[in-house]
PDB file of C-alpha atoms in Angstrom:
ATOM      1  CA  GLY F 251       5.479  33.543 -19.879  1.00  0.00           C
ATOM      2  CA  GLN F 252       4.279  30.437 -18.110  1.00  0.00           C
ATOM      3  CA  ASN F 253       0.708  29.363 -18.521  1.00  0.00           C
ATOM      4  CA  ILE F 254      -1.495  26.447 -17.552  1.00  0.00           C
ATOM      5  CA  ASP F 255      -5.051  26.190 -18.859  1.00  0.00           C
ATOM      6  CA  GLN F 256      -7.893  24.069 -17.545  1.00  0.00           C
ATOM      7  CA  PRO F 257     -11.657  24.391 -17.978  1.00  0.00           C
ATOM      8  CA  THR F 258     -13.214  26.371 -15.158  1.00  0.00           C
ATOM      9  CA  GLU F 259     -16.113  24.021 -14.493  1.00  0.00           C
ATOM     10  CA  MET F 260     -17.471  20.682 -15.687  1.00  0.00           C
ATOM     11  CA  THR F 261     -20.601  18.725 -14.883  1.00  0.00           C
ATOM     12  CA  ALA F 262     -20.993  14.952 -15.043  1.00  0.00           C
ATOM     13  CA  THR F 263     -23.412  12.268 -13.902  1.00  0.00           C
ATOM     14  CA  GLU F 264     -22.846   9.767 -11.115  1.00  0.00           C
ATOM     15  CA  GLY F 265     -21.506   6.501 -12.536  1.00  0.00           C
ATOM     16  CA  ALA F 266     -20.252   8.112 -15.747  1.00  0.00           C
ATOM     17  CA  ILE F 267     -16.740   8.960 -16.996  1.00  0.00           C
ATOM     18  CA  VAL F 268     -15.260  12.451 -17.221  1.00  0.00           C
ATOM     19  CA  GLN F 269     -12.030  13.764 -18.741  1.00  0.00           C
ATOM     20  CA  ILE F 270     -10.450  16.969 -17.435  1.00  0.00           C
ATOM     21  CA  ASN F 271      -7.913  18.514 -19.786  1.00  0.00           C
ATOM     22  CA  CYS F 272      -4.847  20.587 -18.986  1.00  0.00           C
ATOM     23  CA  THR F 273      -2.583  22.371 -21.464  1.00  0.00           C
ATOM     24  CA  TYR F 274       0.634  24.038 -20.459  1.00  0.00           C
ATOM     25  CA  GLN F 275       3.423  26.315 -21.651  1.00  0.00           C
ATOM     26  CA  THR F 276       6.244  26.492 -19.120  1.00  0.00           C
ATOM     27  CA  SER F 277       9.953  27.226 -18.962  1.00  0.00           C
ATOM     28  CA  GLY F 278      11.154  23.669 -18.814  1.00  0.00           C
ATOM     29  CA  PHE F 279       9.304  20.548 -17.761  1.00  0.00           C
ATOM     30  CA  ASN F 280      10.077  18.193 -14.913  1.00  0.00           C
ATOM     31  CA  GLY F 281       6.767  16.486 -14.419  1.00  0.00           C
ATOM     32  CA  LEU F 282       3.037  17.170 -14.179  1.00  0.00           C
ATOM     33  CA  PHE F 283       0.880  16.689 -11.112  1.00  0.00           C
ATOM     34  CA  TRP F 284      -2.843  16.385 -10.510  1.00  0.00           C
ATOM     35  CA  TYR F 285      -4.317  17.260  -7.126  1.00  0.00           C
ATOM     36  CA  GLN F 286      -7.873  17.029  -5.813  1.00  0.00           C
ATOM     37  CA  GLN F 287      -9.232  19.791  -3.612  1.00  0.00           C
ATOM     38  CA  HIS F 288     -12.574  19.622  -1.836  1.00  0.00           C
ATOM     39  CA  ALA F 289     -14.178  22.945  -0.950  1.00  0.00           C
ATOM     40  CA  GLY F 290     -12.475  24.592   2.012  1.00  0.00           C
ATOM     41  CA  GLU F 291      -9.812  21.917   2.264  1.00  0.00           C
ATOM     42  CA  ALA F 292      -6.199  21.472   1.199  1.00  0.00           C
ATOM     43  CA  PRO F 293      -5.192  19.884  -2.114  1.00  0.00           C
ATOM     44  CA  THR F 294      -4.382  16.177  -1.956  1.00  0.00           C
ATOM     45  CA  PHE F 295      -2.031  14.462  -4.406  1.00  0.00           C
ATOM     46  CA  LEU F 296      -3.642  12.266  -7.071  1.00  0.00           C
ATOM     47  CA  SER F 297      -1.090  11.502  -9.764  1.00  0.00           C
ATOM     48  CA  TYR F 298       2.256  12.321 -11.333  1.00  0.00           C
ATOM     49  CA  ASN F 299       3.404  12.000 -14.963  1.00  0.00           C
ATOM     50  CA  VAL F 300       6.880  12.715 -16.257  1.00  0.00           C
ATOM     51  CA  LEU F 301       6.985  10.408 -19.312  1.00  0.00           C
ATOM     52  CA  ASP F 302       4.453  10.269 -22.135  1.00  0.00           C
ATOM     53  CA  GLY F 303       1.607   7.870 -21.675  1.00  0.00           C
ATOM     54  CA  LEU F 304      -1.094   6.790 -19.321  1.00  0.00           C
ATOM     55  CA  GLU F 305      -0.748   6.208 -15.573  1.00  0.00           C
ATOM     56  CA  GLU F 306      -3.620   4.291 -14.024  1.00  0.00           C
ATOM     57  CA  LYS F 307      -4.511   4.321 -10.343  1.00  0.00           C
ATOM     58  CA  GLY F 308      -7.827   2.721  -9.541  1.00  0.00           C
ATOM     59  CA  ARG F 309     -10.714   4.799 -10.883  1.00  0.00           C
ATOM     60  CA  PHE F 310      -8.354   7.639 -11.795  1.00  0.00           C
ATOM     61  CA  SER F 311      -5.953   7.756 -14.753  1.00  0.00           C
ATOM     62  CA  SER F 312      -3.686  10.542 -15.973  1.00  0.00           C
ATOM     63  CA  PHE F 313      -2.236  10.964 -19.448  1.00  0.00           C
ATOM     64  CA  LEU F 314       0.678  13.080 -20.659  1.00  0.00           C
ATOM     65  CA  SER F 315       1.917  14.203 -24.075  1.00  0.00           C
ATOM     66  CA  ARG F 316       5.019  16.347 -23.661  1.00  0.00           C
ATOM     67  CA  SER F 317       5.255  17.221 -27.348  1.00  0.00           C
ATOM     68  CA  LYS F 318       1.739  18.660 -27.265  1.00  0.00           C
ATOM     69  CA  GLY F 319       2.012  20.244 -23.801  1.00  0.00           C
ATOM     70  CA  TYR F 320      -1.115  18.360 -22.831  1.00  0.00           C
ATOM     71  CA  SER F 321      -2.422  16.197 -20.043  1.00  0.00           C
ATOM     72  CA  TYR F 322      -5.774  14.859 -18.967  1.00  0.00           C
ATOM     73  CA  LEU F 323      -7.216  13.328 -15.833  1.00  0.00           C
ATOM     74  CA  LEU F 324      -9.783  10.610 -16.423  1.00  0.00           C
ATOM     75  CA  LEU F 325     -12.239   9.740 -13.680  1.00  0.00           C
ATOM     76  CA  LYS F 326     -14.320   6.576 -14.090  1.00  0.00           C
ATOM     77  CA  GLU F 327     -17.405   5.332 -12.252  1.00  0.00           C
ATOM     78  CA  LEU F 328     -18.006   8.757 -10.831  1.00  0.00           C
ATOM     79  CA  GLN F 329     -19.188   9.016  -7.254  1.00  0.00           C
ATOM     80  CA  MET F 330     -20.752  11.982  -5.477  1.00  0.00           C
ATOM     81  CA  LYS F 331     -17.624  12.309  -3.354  1.00  0.00           C
ATOM     82  CA  ASP F 332     -15.645  13.103  -6.531  1.00  0.00           C
ATOM     83  CA  SER F 333     -17.293  16.537  -6.550  1.00  0.00           C
ATOM     84  CA  ALA F 334     -14.245  18.754  -6.029  1.00  0.00           C
ATOM     85  CA  SER F 335     -11.782  20.982  -7.828  1.00  0.00           C
ATOM     86  CA  TYR F 336      -8.981  19.302  -9.765  1.00  0.00           C
ATOM     87  CA  LEU F 337      -5.711  21.190  -9.991  1.00  0.00           C
ATOM     88  CA  CYS F 338      -3.089  20.670 -12.672  1.00  0.00           C
ATOM     89  CA  ALA F 339       0.477  21.721 -11.818  1.00  0.00           C
ATOM     90  CA  VAL F 340       3.697  21.579 -13.845  1.00  0.00           C
ATOM     91  CA  ARG F 341       7.166  21.423 -12.304  1.00  0.00           C
ATOM     92  CA  ASP F 342       9.368  23.813 -14.254  1.00  0.00           C
ATOM     93  CA  SER F 343      13.119  23.934 -14.914  1.00  0.00           C
ATOM     94  CA  ASN F 344      13.705  25.331 -11.384  1.00  0.00           C
ATOM     95  CA  TYR F 345      11.717  22.469  -9.871  1.00  0.00           C
ATOM     96  CA  GLN F 346       8.976  24.883  -8.782  1.00  0.00           C
ATOM     97  CA  LEU F 347       5.308  24.098  -9.333  1.00  0.00           C
ATOM     98  CA  ILE F 348       3.272  26.277 -11.673  1.00  0.00           C
ATOM     99  CA  TRP F 349      -0.440  25.887 -10.948  1.00  0.00           C
ATOM    100  CA  GLY F 350      -3.529  26.011 -13.097  1.00  0.00           C
ATOM    101  CA  ALA F 351      -6.625  27.710 -11.696  1.00  0.00           C
ATOM    102  CA  GLY F 352      -8.361  24.366 -11.223  1.00  0.00           C
ATOM    103  CA  THR F 353     -11.445  22.715 -12.679  1.00  0.00           C
ATOM    104  CA  LYS F 354     -14.536  22.529 -10.500  1.00  0.00           C
ATOM    105  CA  LEU F 355     -16.248  19.192 -11.129  1.00  0.00           C
ATOM    106  CA  ILE F 356     -19.938  18.947 -10.258  1.00  0.00           C
ATOM    107  CA  ILE F 357     -21.439  15.454 -10.046  1.00  0.00           C
ATOM    108  CA  LYS F 358     -25.189  15.098 -10.463  1.00  0.00           C
ATOM    109  CA  PRO F 359     -27.212  12.054  -9.344  1.00  0.00           C
TER     110      PRO F 359
ATOM    111  CA  ASP D  38       1.123  10.678  13.399  1.00  0.00           C
ATOM    112  CA  GLY D  39       3.258  12.268  10.707  1.00  0.00           C
ATOM    113  CA  GLY D  40       1.933  15.267   8.889  1.00  0.00           C
ATOM    114  CA  ILE D  41       1.763  18.981   8.318  1.00  0.00           C
ATOM    115  CA  THR D  42      -0.211  21.142  10.722  1.00  0.00           C
ATOM    116  CA  GLN D  43      -1.383  24.698  10.326  1.00  0.00           C
ATOM    117  CA  SER D  44      -3.037  26.738  12.986  1.00  0.00           C
ATOM    118  CA  PRO D  45      -5.474  28.217  13.418  1.00  0.00           C
ATOM    119  CA  LYS D  46      -7.931  27.061  10.752  1.00  0.00           C
ATOM    120  CA  TYR D  47      -9.756  30.408  10.786  1.00  0.00           C
ATOM    121  CA  LEU D  48      -8.209  33.744  11.722  1.00  0.00           C
ATOM    122  CA  PHE D  49      -9.729  37.188  11.924  1.00  0.00           C
ATOM    123  CA  ARG D  50      -7.695  40.375  12.196  1.00  0.00           C
ATOM    124  CA  LYS D  51      -8.290  44.080  11.993  1.00  0.00           C
ATOM    125  CA  GLU D  52      -6.789  46.030   9.154  1.00  0.00           C
ATOM    126  CA  GLY D  53      -3.333  47.355  10.000  1.00  0.00           C
ATOM    127  CA  GLN D  54      -2.353  44.483  12.301  1.00  0.00           C
ATOM    128  CA  ASN D  55       0.408  42.005  11.572  1.00  0.00           C
ATOM    129  CA  VAL D  56      -0.521  38.351  11.947  1.00  0.00           C
ATOM    130  CA  THR D  57       1.592  35.188  12.003  1.00  0.00           C
ATOM    131  CA  LEU D  58       0.394  31.888  10.561  1.00  0.00           C
ATOM    132  CA  SER D  59       1.904  28.703  11.906  1.00  0.00           C
ATOM    133  CA  CYS D  60       3.150  25.741   9.855  1.00  0.00           C
ATOM    134  CA  GLU D  61       4.790  22.696  11.416  1.00  0.00           C
ATOM    135  CA  GLN D  62       5.791  19.347   9.899  1.00  0.00           C
ATOM    136  CA  ASN D  63       7.188  16.174  11.437  1.00  0.00           C
ATOM    137  CA  LEU D  64       7.866  14.408   8.138  1.00  0.00           C
ATOM    138  CA  ASN D  65      11.579  15.304   8.132  1.00  0.00           C
ATOM    139  CA  HIS D  66      11.004  17.227   4.904  1.00  0.00           C
ATOM    140  CA  ASP D  67      13.710  19.632   3.806  1.00  0.00           C
ATOM    141  CA  ALA D  68      11.677  22.042   1.703  1.00  0.00           C
ATOM    142  CA  MET D  69       8.677  24.068   2.842  1.00  0.00           C
ATOM    143  CA  TYR D  70       6.368  26.399   0.941  1.00  0.00           C
ATOM    144  CA  TRP D  71       3.708  29.032   1.508  1.00  0.00           C
ATOM    145  CA  TYR D  72       0.960  29.566  -1.050  1.00  0.00           C
ATOM    146  CA  ARG D  73      -1.990  31.862  -1.252  1.00  0.00           C
ATOM    147  CA  GLN D  74      -5.259  30.794  -2.885  1.00  0.00           C
ATOM    148  CA  ASP D  75      -7.959  33.220  -4.024  1.00  0.00           C
ATOM    149  CA  PRO D  76     -11.271  32.228  -5.634  1.00  0.00           C
ATOM    150  CA  GLY D  77     -10.909  31.383  -9.330  1.00  0.00           C
ATOM    151  CA  GLN D  78      -7.124  31.532  -9.265  1.00  0.00           C
ATOM    152  CA  GLY D  79      -4.357  28.995  -9.077  1.00  0.00           C
ATOM    153  CA  LEU D  80      -2.082  28.681  -6.078  1.00  0.00           C
ATOM    154  CA  ARG D  81       0.445  31.501  -5.938  1.00  0.00           C
ATOM    155  CA  LEU D  82       3.812  31.027  -4.279  1.00  0.00           C
ATOM    156  CA  ILE D  83       4.651  33.503  -1.519  1.00  0.00           C
ATOM    157  CA  TYR D  84       7.916  32.153  -0.059  1.00  0.00           C
ATOM    158  CA  TYR D  85       9.796  28.881   0.029  1.00  0.00           C
ATOM    159  CA  SER D  86      12.685  27.416   1.952  1.00  0.00           C
ATOM    160  CA  GLN D  87      14.863  24.507   0.909  1.00  0.00           C
ATOM    161  CA  ILE D  88      17.040  24.347   4.030  1.00  0.00           C
ATOM    162  CA  VAL D  89      17.122  25.757   7.534  1.00  0.00           C
ATOM    163  CA  ASN D  90      18.100  29.430   7.806  1.00  0.00           C
ATOM    164  CA  ASP D  91      17.529  30.030   4.105  1.00  0.00           C
ATOM    165  CA  PHE D  92      14.433  31.096   2.158  1.00  0.00           C
ATOM    166  CA  GLN D  93      13.552  32.681  -1.175  1.00  0.00           C
ATOM    167  CA  LYS D  94      10.808  34.972  -2.380  1.00  0.00           C
ATOM    168  CA  GLY D  95       8.101  33.535  -4.567  1.00  0.00           C
ATOM    169  CA  ASP D  96       5.920  35.384  -7.045  1.00  0.00           C
ATOM    170  CA  ILE D  97       3.963  37.467  -4.522  1.00  0.00           C
ATOM    171  CA  ALA D  98       6.281  38.032  -1.533  1.00  0.00           C
ATOM    172  CA  GLU D  99       5.495  41.716  -1.028  1.00  0.00           C
ATOM    173  CA  GLY D 100       3.820  42.343   2.319  1.00  0.00           C
ATOM    174  CA  TYR D 101       4.850  38.968   3.739  1.00  0.00           C
ATOM    175  CA  SER D 102       7.816  37.700   5.749  1.00  0.00           C
ATOM    176  CA  VAL D 103       9.009  34.262   6.873  1.00  0.00           C
ATOM    177  CA  SER D 104      11.659  32.586   8.989  1.00  0.00           C
ATOM    178  CA  ARG D 105      13.146  29.078   9.003  1.00  0.00           C
ATOM    179  CA  GLU D 106      14.985  28.665  12.261  1.00  0.00           C
ATOM    180  CA  LYS D 107      14.053  24.986  12.619  1.00  0.00           C
ATOM    181  CA  LYS D 108      13.585  22.295  10.010  1.00  0.00           C
ATOM    182  CA  GLU D 109      10.091  21.553  11.317  1.00  0.00           C
ATOM    183  CA  SER D 110       8.732  25.094  11.326  1.00  0.00           C
ATOM    184  CA  PHE D 111       8.098  27.750   8.682  1.00  0.00           C
ATOM    185  CA  PRO D 112       5.885  30.559  10.035  1.00  0.00           C
ATOM    186  CA  LEU D 113       4.455  33.213   7.739  1.00  0.00           C
ATOM    187  CA  THR D 114       3.809  36.780   8.875  1.00  0.00           C
ATOM    188  CA  VAL D 115       1.243  38.802   6.979  1.00  0.00           C
ATOM    189  CA  THR D 116       2.180  42.421   7.542  1.00  0.00           C
ATOM    190  CA  SER D 117       0.071  45.546   7.328  1.00  0.00           C
ATOM    191  CA  ALA D 118       1.848  46.301   4.042  1.00  0.00           C
ATOM    192  CA  GLN D 119      -0.044  43.475   2.315  1.00  0.00           C
ATOM    193  CA  LYS D 120      -2.856  45.249   0.503  1.00  0.00           C
ATOM    194  CA  ASN D 121      -5.336  42.375   0.158  1.00  0.00           C
ATOM    195  CA  PRO D 122      -4.517  39.858   2.889  1.00  0.00           C
ATOM    196  CA  THR D 123      -7.889  38.091   3.040  1.00  0.00           C
ATOM    197  CA  ALA D 124      -7.280  34.671   1.462  1.00  0.00           C
ATOM    198  CA  PHE D 125      -6.787  30.953   2.079  1.00  0.00           C
ATOM    199  CA  TYR D 126      -3.163  30.272   3.017  1.00  0.00           C
ATOM    200  CA  LEU D 127      -1.629  26.865   2.381  1.00  0.00           C
ATOM    201  CA  CYS D 128       1.644  25.494   3.662  1.00  0.00           C
ATOM    202  CA  ALA D 129       3.312  22.574   1.885  1.00  0.00           C
ATOM    203  CA  SER D 130       6.467  20.541   2.255  1.00  0.00           C
ATOM    204  CA  LYS D 131       8.483  17.922   0.416  1.00  0.00           C
ATOM    205  CA  LYS D 132      11.525  15.811   1.113  1.00  0.00           C
ATOM    206  CA  GLY D 133      13.751  16.321  -1.916  1.00  0.00           C
ATOM    207  CA  ARG D 134      13.964  18.216  -5.171  1.00  0.00           C
ATOM    208  CA  THR D 135      12.100  15.642  -7.220  1.00  0.00           C
ATOM    209  CA  ASP D 136       9.532  14.653  -4.611  1.00  0.00           C
ATOM    210  CA  THR D 137       5.834  15.424  -4.354  1.00  0.00           C
ATOM    211  CA  GLN D 138       4.570  18.381  -2.324  1.00  0.00           C
ATOM    212  CA  TYR D 139       2.095  17.643   0.452  1.00  0.00           C
ATOM    213  CA  PHE D 140      -0.149  20.229   2.008  1.00  0.00           C
ATOM    214  CA  GLY D 141      -1.284  21.227   5.458  1.00  0.00           C
ATOM    215  CA  PRO D 142      -5.015  21.857   6.084  1.00  0.00           C
ATOM    216  CA  GLY D 143      -4.749  25.605   5.451  1.00  0.00           C
ATOM    217  CA  THR D 144      -5.609  28.782   7.331  1.00  0.00           C
ATOM    218  CA  ARG D 145      -8.387  31.055   6.164  1.00  0.00           C
ATOM    219  CA  LEU D 146      -7.462  34.632   7.056  1.00  0.00           C
ATOM    220  CA  THR D 147     -10.063  37.367   7.058  1.00  0.00           C
ATOM    221  CA  VAL D 148      -9.012  40.954   7.596  1.00  0.00           C
ATOM    222  CA  LEU D 149     -11.848  43.204   8.678  1.00  0.00           C
TER     223      LEU D 149
END
């Protein structure tokens, strides 16, 4: 079967760094996406990885290891507005997205 | 402004009634999707359409129906056959096979 695992909830302090992990087992792999979703709102696209390595975009970075079926999202210089759920999604061999349940990130002052 | 719109944002219906959720996009995207989101769960695919007049069932299509008569529009009907219709419904679209999906603001449906 297809499976994507992320921690349910994480807590971090304003100004700090946090790493949100995602492991996956899917039928085929055509890229991994990270989305941010604030409570009651739609997901918004953050990053995309299809090759191994680190993609950096401002305060956010995303890493992929295809051989390990593993990705992480790294958030630096945390701000209160980063409090949200972070969704990991893998595009499978049919080019459909398989979604993790999301990680709720709580930022404390 | 280009984007994806869903209306209404909140919808209340009595049990046993069919209800249609609207999704419109002016991004010239070919593919459109309907997802359902429940607390503590990932997004689950209901239906998707890659071209006009064609659509496929997703993982949880039972109790739902769709149409794709225009490229811009992909309405979702939640029928009385859907056992647990209360949820947050998200519409998404993308241009091509390898492109990123973008989401509308969502409709929160509550069946009383």
